[in-house]
XYZ file of C-alpha atoms in Angstrom:
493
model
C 172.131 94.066 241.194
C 171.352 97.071 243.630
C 172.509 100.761 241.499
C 174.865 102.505 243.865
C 176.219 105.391 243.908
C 178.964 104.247 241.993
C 176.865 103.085 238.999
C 175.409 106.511 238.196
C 175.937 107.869 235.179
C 175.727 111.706 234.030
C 173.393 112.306 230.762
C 176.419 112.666 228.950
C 177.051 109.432 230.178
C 174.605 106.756 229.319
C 174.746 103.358 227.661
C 173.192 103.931 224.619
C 173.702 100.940 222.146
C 171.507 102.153 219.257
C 170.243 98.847 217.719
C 167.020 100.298 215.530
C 168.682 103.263 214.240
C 170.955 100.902 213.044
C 168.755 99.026 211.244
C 168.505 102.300 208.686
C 165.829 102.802 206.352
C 163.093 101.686 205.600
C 162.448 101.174 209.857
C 162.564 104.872 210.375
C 164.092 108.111 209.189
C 167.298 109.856 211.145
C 165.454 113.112 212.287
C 166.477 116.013 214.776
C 164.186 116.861 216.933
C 162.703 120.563 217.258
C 164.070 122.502 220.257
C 160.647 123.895 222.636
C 161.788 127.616 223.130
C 161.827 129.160 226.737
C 162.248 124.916 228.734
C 161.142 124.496 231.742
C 161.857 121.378 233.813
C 157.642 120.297 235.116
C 158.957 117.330 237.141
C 161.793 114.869 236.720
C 160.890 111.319 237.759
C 163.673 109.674 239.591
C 162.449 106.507 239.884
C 162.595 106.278 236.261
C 166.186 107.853 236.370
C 167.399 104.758 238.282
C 166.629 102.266 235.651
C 168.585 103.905 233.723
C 171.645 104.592 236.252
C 171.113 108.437 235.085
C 172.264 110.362 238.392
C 168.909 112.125 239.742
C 171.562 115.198 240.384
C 171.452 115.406 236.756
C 167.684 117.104 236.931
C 169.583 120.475 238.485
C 172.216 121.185 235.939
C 171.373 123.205 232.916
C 172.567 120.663 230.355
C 169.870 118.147 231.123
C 167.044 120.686 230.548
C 169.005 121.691 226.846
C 169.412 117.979 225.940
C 165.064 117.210 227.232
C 164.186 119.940 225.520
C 165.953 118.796 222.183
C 167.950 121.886 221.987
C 171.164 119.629 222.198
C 171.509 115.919 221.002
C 172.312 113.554 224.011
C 176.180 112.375 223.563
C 175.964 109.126 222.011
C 172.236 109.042 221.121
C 171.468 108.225 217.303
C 167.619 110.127 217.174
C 164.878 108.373 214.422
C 161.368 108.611 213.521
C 160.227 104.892 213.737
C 158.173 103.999 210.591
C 154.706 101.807 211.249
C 151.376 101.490 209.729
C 148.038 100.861 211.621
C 144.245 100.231 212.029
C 143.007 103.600 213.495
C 138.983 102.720 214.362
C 138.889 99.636 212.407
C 140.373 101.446 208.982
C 143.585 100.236 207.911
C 146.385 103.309 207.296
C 148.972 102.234 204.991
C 151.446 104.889 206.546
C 152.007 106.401 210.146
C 154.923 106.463 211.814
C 156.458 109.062 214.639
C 154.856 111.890 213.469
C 155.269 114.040 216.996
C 157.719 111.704 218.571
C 161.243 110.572 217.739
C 163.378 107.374 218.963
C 166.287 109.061 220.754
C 168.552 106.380 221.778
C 168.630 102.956 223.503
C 170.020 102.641 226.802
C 171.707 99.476 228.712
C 172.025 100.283 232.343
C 174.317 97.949 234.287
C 172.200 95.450 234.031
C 172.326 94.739 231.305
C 168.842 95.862 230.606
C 167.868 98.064 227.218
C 165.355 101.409 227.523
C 164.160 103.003 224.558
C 164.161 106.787 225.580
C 161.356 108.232 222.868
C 161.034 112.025 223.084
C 157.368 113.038 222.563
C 156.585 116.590 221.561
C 159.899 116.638 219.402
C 158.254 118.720 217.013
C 157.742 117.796 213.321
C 159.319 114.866 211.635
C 158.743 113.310 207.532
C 155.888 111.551 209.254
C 153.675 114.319 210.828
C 151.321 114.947 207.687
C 151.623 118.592 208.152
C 151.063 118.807 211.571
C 152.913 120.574 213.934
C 154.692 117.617 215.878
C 154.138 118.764 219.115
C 152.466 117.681 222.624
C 150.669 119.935 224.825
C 151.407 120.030 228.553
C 148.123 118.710 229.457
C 148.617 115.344 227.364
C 152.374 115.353 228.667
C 150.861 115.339 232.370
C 147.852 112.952 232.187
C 151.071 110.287 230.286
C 153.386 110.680 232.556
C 151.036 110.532 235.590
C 149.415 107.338 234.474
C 152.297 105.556 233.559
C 153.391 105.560 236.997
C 150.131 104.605 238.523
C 149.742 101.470 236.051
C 153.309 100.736 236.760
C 152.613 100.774 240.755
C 149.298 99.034 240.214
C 151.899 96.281 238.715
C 150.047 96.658 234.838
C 153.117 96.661 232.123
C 153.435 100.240 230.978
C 155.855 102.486 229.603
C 157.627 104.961 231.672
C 158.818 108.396 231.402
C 161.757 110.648 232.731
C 160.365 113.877 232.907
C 158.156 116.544 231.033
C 159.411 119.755 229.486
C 157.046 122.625 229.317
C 157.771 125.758 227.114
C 155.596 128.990 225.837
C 155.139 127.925 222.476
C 151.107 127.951 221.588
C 149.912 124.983 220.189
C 146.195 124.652 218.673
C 143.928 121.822 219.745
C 140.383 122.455 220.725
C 141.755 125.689 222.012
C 145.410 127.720 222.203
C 147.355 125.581 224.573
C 151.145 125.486 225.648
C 153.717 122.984 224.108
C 155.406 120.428 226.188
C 157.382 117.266 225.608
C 157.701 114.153 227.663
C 160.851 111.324 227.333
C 159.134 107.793 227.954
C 160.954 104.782 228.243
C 160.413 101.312 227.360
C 162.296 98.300 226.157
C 161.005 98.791 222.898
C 158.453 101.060 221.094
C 157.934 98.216 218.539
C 154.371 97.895 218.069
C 152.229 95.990 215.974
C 151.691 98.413 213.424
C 155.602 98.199 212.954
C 155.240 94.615 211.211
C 151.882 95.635 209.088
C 153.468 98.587 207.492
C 155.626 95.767 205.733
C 153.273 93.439 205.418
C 150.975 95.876 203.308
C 153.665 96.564 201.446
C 154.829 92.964 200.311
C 158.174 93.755 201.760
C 159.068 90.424 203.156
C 163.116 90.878 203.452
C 161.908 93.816 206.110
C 159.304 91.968 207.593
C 161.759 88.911 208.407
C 164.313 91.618 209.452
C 161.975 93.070 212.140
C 161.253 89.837 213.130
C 164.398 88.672 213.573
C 165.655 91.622 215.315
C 162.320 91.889 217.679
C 163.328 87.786 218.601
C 167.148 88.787 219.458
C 166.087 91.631 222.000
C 162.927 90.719 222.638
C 162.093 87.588 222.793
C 165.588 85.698 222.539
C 164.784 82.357 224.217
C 163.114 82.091 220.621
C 166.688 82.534 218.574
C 166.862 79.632 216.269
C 164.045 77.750 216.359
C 162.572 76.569 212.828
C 159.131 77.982 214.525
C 160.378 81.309 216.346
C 157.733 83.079 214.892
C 155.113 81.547 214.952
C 156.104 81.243 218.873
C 156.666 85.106 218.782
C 153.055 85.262 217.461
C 151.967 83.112 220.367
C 153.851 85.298 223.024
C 152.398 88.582 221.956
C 148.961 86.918 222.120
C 149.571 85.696 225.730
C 150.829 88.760 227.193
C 148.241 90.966 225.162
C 145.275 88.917 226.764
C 146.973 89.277 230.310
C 147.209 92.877 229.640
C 143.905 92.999 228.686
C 142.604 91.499 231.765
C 144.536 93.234 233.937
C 143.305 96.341 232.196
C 139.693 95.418 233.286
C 140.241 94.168 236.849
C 141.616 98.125 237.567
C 138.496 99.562 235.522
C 141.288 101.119 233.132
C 139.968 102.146 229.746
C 142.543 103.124 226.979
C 140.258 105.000 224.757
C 142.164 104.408 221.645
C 143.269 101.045 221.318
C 144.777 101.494 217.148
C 146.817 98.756 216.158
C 149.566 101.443 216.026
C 149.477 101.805 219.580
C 150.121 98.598 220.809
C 153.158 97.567 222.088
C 154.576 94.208 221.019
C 155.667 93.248 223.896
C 152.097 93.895 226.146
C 153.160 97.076 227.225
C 150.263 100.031 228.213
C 151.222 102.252 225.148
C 150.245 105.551 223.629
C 147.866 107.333 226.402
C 145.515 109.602 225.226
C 141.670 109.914 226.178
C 142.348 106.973 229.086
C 140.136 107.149 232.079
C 139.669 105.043 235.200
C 136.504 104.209 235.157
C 134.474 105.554 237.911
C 130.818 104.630 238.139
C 130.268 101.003 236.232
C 129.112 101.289 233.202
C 129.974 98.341 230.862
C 129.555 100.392 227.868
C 131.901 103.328 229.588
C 133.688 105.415 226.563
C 136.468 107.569 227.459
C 137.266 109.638 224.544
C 134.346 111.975 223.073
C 135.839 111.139 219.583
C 134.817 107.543 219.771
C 130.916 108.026 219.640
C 130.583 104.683 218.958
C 131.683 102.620 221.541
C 134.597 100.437 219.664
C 136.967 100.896 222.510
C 134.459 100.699 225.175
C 135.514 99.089 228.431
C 133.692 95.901 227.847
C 135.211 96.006 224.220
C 138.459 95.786 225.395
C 139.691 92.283 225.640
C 137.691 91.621 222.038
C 139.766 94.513 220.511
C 142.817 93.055 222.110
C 142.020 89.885 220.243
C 141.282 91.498 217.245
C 144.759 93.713 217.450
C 146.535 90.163 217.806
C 144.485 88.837 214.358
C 145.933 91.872 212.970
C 149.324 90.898 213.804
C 148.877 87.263 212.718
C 147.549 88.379 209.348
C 150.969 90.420 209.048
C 153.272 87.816 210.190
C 151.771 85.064 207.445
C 154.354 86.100 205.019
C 156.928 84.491 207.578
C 154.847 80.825 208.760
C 153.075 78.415 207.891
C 149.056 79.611 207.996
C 147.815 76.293 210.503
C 151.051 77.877 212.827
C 149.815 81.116 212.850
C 145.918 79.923 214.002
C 147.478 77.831 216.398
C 149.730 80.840 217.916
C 145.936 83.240 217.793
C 144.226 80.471 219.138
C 146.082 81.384 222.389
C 144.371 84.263 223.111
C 141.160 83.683 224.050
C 142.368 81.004 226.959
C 144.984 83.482 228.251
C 142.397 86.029 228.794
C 139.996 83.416 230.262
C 142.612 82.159 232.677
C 144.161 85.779 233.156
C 140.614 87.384 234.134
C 138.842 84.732 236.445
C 142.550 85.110 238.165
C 141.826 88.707 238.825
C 138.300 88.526 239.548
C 139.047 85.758 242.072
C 141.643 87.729 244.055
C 139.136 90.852 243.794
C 136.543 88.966 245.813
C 139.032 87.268 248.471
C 138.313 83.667 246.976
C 141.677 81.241 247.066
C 140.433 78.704 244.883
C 138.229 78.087 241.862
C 134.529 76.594 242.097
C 131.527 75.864 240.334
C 129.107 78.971 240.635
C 132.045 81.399 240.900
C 131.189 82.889 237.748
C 127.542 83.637 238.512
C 128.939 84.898 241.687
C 130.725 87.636 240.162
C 128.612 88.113 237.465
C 125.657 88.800 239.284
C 127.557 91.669 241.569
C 128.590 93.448 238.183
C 124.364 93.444 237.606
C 124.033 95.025 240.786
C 126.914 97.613 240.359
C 125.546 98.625 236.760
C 122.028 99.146 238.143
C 123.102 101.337 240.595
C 126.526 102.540 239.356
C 128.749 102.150 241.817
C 131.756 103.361 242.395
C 134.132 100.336 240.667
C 137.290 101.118 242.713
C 135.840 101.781 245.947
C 132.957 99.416 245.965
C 135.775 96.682 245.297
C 137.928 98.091 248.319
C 134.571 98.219 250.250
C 134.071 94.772 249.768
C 136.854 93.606 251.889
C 135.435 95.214 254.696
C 133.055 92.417 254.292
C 133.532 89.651 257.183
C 131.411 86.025 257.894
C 129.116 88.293 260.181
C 129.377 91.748 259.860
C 128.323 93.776 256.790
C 130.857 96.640 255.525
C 128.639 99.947 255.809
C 130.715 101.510 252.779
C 130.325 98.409 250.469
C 126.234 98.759 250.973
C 126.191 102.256 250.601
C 127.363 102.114 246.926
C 123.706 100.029 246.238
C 119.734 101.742 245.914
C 118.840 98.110 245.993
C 119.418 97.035 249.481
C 117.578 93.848 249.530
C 119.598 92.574 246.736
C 122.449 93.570 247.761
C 122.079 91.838 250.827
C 120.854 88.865 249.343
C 124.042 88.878 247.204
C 126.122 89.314 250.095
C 124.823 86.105 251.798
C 125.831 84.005 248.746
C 128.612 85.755 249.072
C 129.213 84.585 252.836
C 128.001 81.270 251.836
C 130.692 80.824 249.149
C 133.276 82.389 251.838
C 132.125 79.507 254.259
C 132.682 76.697 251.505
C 136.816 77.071 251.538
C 137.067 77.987 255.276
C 137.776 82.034 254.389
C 139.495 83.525 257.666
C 138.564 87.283 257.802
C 141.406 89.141 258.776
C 143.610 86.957 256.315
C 141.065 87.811 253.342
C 141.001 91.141 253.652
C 144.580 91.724 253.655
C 144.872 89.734 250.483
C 141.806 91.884 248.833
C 143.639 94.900 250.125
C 146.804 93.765 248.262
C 144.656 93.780 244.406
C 141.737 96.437 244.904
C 143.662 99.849 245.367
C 142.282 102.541 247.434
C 143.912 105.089 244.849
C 143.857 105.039 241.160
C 144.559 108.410 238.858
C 140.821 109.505 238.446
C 139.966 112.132 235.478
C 139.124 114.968 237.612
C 142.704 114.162 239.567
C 144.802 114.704 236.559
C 142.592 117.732 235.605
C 143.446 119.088 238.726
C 147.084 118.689 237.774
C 147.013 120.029 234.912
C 145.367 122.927 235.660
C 147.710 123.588 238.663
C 150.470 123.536 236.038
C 149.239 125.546 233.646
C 149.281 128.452 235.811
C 153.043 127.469 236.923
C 151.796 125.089 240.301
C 153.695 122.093 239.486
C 152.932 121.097 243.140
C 149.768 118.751 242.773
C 152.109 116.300 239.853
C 153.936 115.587 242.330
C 151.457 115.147 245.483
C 149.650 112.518 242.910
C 152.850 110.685 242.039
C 153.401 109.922 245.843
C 149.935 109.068 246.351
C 149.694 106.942 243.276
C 153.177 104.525 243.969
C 151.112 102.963 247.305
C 147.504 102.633 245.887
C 146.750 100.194 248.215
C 148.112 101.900 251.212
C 145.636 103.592 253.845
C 147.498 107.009 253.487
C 145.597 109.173 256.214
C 145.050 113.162 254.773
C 144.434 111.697 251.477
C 140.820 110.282 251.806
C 139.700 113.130 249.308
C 141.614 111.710 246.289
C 139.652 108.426 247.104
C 136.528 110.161 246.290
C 134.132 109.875 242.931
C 134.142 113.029 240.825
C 133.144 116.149 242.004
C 129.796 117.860 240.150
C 132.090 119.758 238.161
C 134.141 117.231 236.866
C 130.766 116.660 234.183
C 132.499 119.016 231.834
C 135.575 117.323 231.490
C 135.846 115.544 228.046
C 138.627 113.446 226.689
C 139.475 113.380 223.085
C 142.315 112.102 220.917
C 143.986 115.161 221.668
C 144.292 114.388 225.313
């Protein structure tokens, strides 16, 4: 169904159908959320507006910045602080929950569809262990910006609405200004949700999540003898795709928690994410993770590991050979999910013998000389049968092995009959020309923090066509500049 004009809806207007709130305690605590004083409206995203048939006039009228803010409750919404536990590094907390965030309301646009909008930045709730409960702009930016470039990169991701900025100081690393962001999602149900239960021997809950995640979620599953054990088995699936898909892009999360993974293999929870720039298998994102466990090349065995989490969670509720059987899913679906993407990435229609070494030995050759991961990859279509691409060799010191790469490359080409011009519009179609770089966002924020809300948006149109050739933009397809070193990412990003 197409939304007309017809099918908008004012604010005060929405679908809300508040299915968790109902569920009471012990899922989460009714909370009001903390109005930000002095609002301002940073940007308003309409295309997140229309899955929600919310009028995109709505984003001028003063109401919609008082009900954003959380100065006034949203007619109809039913606000709560979801409860959930989580592994944070590897270290099981017993007790987390929405500490800075609270679960608004859930929408049903006339499709019959269901958004979660979760306000983040709501200020303190009976989960914030003393903390202050709020955002900062710059964290409300870099979310908001990279949900929308995952989402038109077609990675599943949470959404957002809009960001709220306001006066109000916040300490992090230094003073900063408060600011609070609406995402949506269909459901901010994570994993951490079922081992807060499980920890606690509360099986009645833990069955009652279950059963409610399999009617929204999942409800092809609704009365089957094994529907969660094939719950289990879903999650793993769609985590390992994510996971994959997550390295084809070169996009690190930085804090991959148990807490902050969705259930249903959303992108969730962005903090000290980065697109990777030059390869580096061992590339860390966020300066509080000096160790490496969320490295890039950790990611799909951390994703595995999250999914073992769940399993051990969800034994209260099947038999344990169903549950190993329903893990055991994971490592295949990544398999499959990853030579997929890598195959597409180098222009190759079907699967043969040697592929692997193929690619494996171009990722030895872009870590020796750290190339650029996003444009070396664009580059690379450039390639044809007999003519080298002068941007893909430019990314390589090593010349001679480069070259000698690129004529098993050719040679593998030859094997399924590759036509040129058809090739490279396929590669051009999976290896973006654009993805939200660090020092991009940085640039963002710093526009905004002295009022320029100008460069949000400029990014947002660039980022919904990263494979487009968009001519005037070739500078945002650029590595970092020299002063870009300085920028670190932390758990407070």
């Amino acid at each position: 169904m197409t939304v007309t004009a017809t099918t908008l809806r004012p604010i005060a207007g929405l679908g809300f159908d508040n299915s968790y709130a109902r569920l009471g305690e012990p899922f989460g605590i009714r909370v009001s959320p903390t109005p930000l004083p002095d609002p301002v409206l940073v940007h308003f995203n309409a295309d997140a507006a229309a899955l929600i048939d919310l009028d995109p006039a709505e984003a001028t009228r003063p109401e919609f910045l008082r009900h954003a803010s959380g100065t006034e409750p949203i007619p109809g919404s039913d606000p709560v602080a979801m409860l959930y536990a989580g592994h944070q590094f590897g270290t099981f907390v017993p007790q987390l929950g929405d500490g800075r965030a609270i679960l608004l309301g859930e929408v049903v646009n006339a499709r019959g569809q269901r958004w979660d909008l979760h306000l983040k930045g709501s200020g303190p709730t009976p989960f914030s262990r003393g903390f202050d409960g709020r955002s900062v702009l710059r964290s409300a930016i870099r979310e908001y910006l990279c949900g929308e470039a995952l989402h038109a990169l077609g990675i599943p991701t949470t959404r957002a609405l809009c960001i709220v900025g306001s006066t109000e100081p916040v300490r992090r690393e230094t003073v900063e200004t408060a600011a609070s962001i609406i995402r949506m999602a269909p459901t901010h149900v994570r994993i951490g949700s079922f081992e807060v239960f499980a920890s606690r021997g509360q099986e009645d809950a833990l069955r009652t999540l279950a059963d409610y995640t399999i009617e929204l979620h999942f409800p092809e599953l609704i009365g089957l003898e094994d529907r969660y054990a094939r719950m289990l088995e879903t999650v793993s699936r769609r985590t390992a795709s994510l996971m994959a898909q997550w390295q084809v892009v070169g996009f690190t999360h930085g804090v991959m928690n148990t807490d902050n993974f969705s259930i249903t293999g959303l992108t969730i929870d962005y903090g000290p994410y980065a697109f990777m720039e030059a390869f580096e298998g061992t590339f860390i994102p966020n300066h509080s993770d000096p160790e490496g466990r969320y490295a890039y090349s950790q990611q799909p065995a951390i994703g595995q590991w999250n999914v073992s989490a769940l399993a051990q969670a969800l034994l209260p509720l099947m038999p344990r050979e169903q549950a190993v059987a329903a893990f055991d899913t994971y490592v295949p679906a990544w398999e499959v999910a990853y030579a997929r993407g890598m195959r597409n990435k180098l222009g190759l229609e079907s699967a043969q013998p040697g592929d692997d070494q193929l690619l494996d030995e171009l990722l030895i050759l872009m870590h020796a000389a750290r190339a650029d991961w996003t444009t070396s990859w664009r580059a690379l279509g450039g390639i044809t049968l007999d003519r080298d691409s002068r941007a893909f060799a430019s990314q390589f010191a090593d010349r001679p092995g480069c070259d000698a790469w690129l004529a098993r490359y050719r040679t593998r080409l030859r094997t399924e009959r590759s036509d040129d011009n058809d090739r490279r519009i396929r590669m051009d179609a999976v290896n973006p020309r654009y993805v939200l770089r660090t020092w991009m966002a940085h640039e963002a924020v710093t526009a905004a923090q002295q009022g320029d809300f100008s460069i949000i948006d400029r990014l947002l149109q660039l980022l919904r066509h990263p494979f487009d050739e968009q001519p005037g933009n070739d500078a945002w397809a650029t590595t970092a500049p020299s002063w870009a070193g300085s920028i670190e990412l932390s758990c407070s990003s």
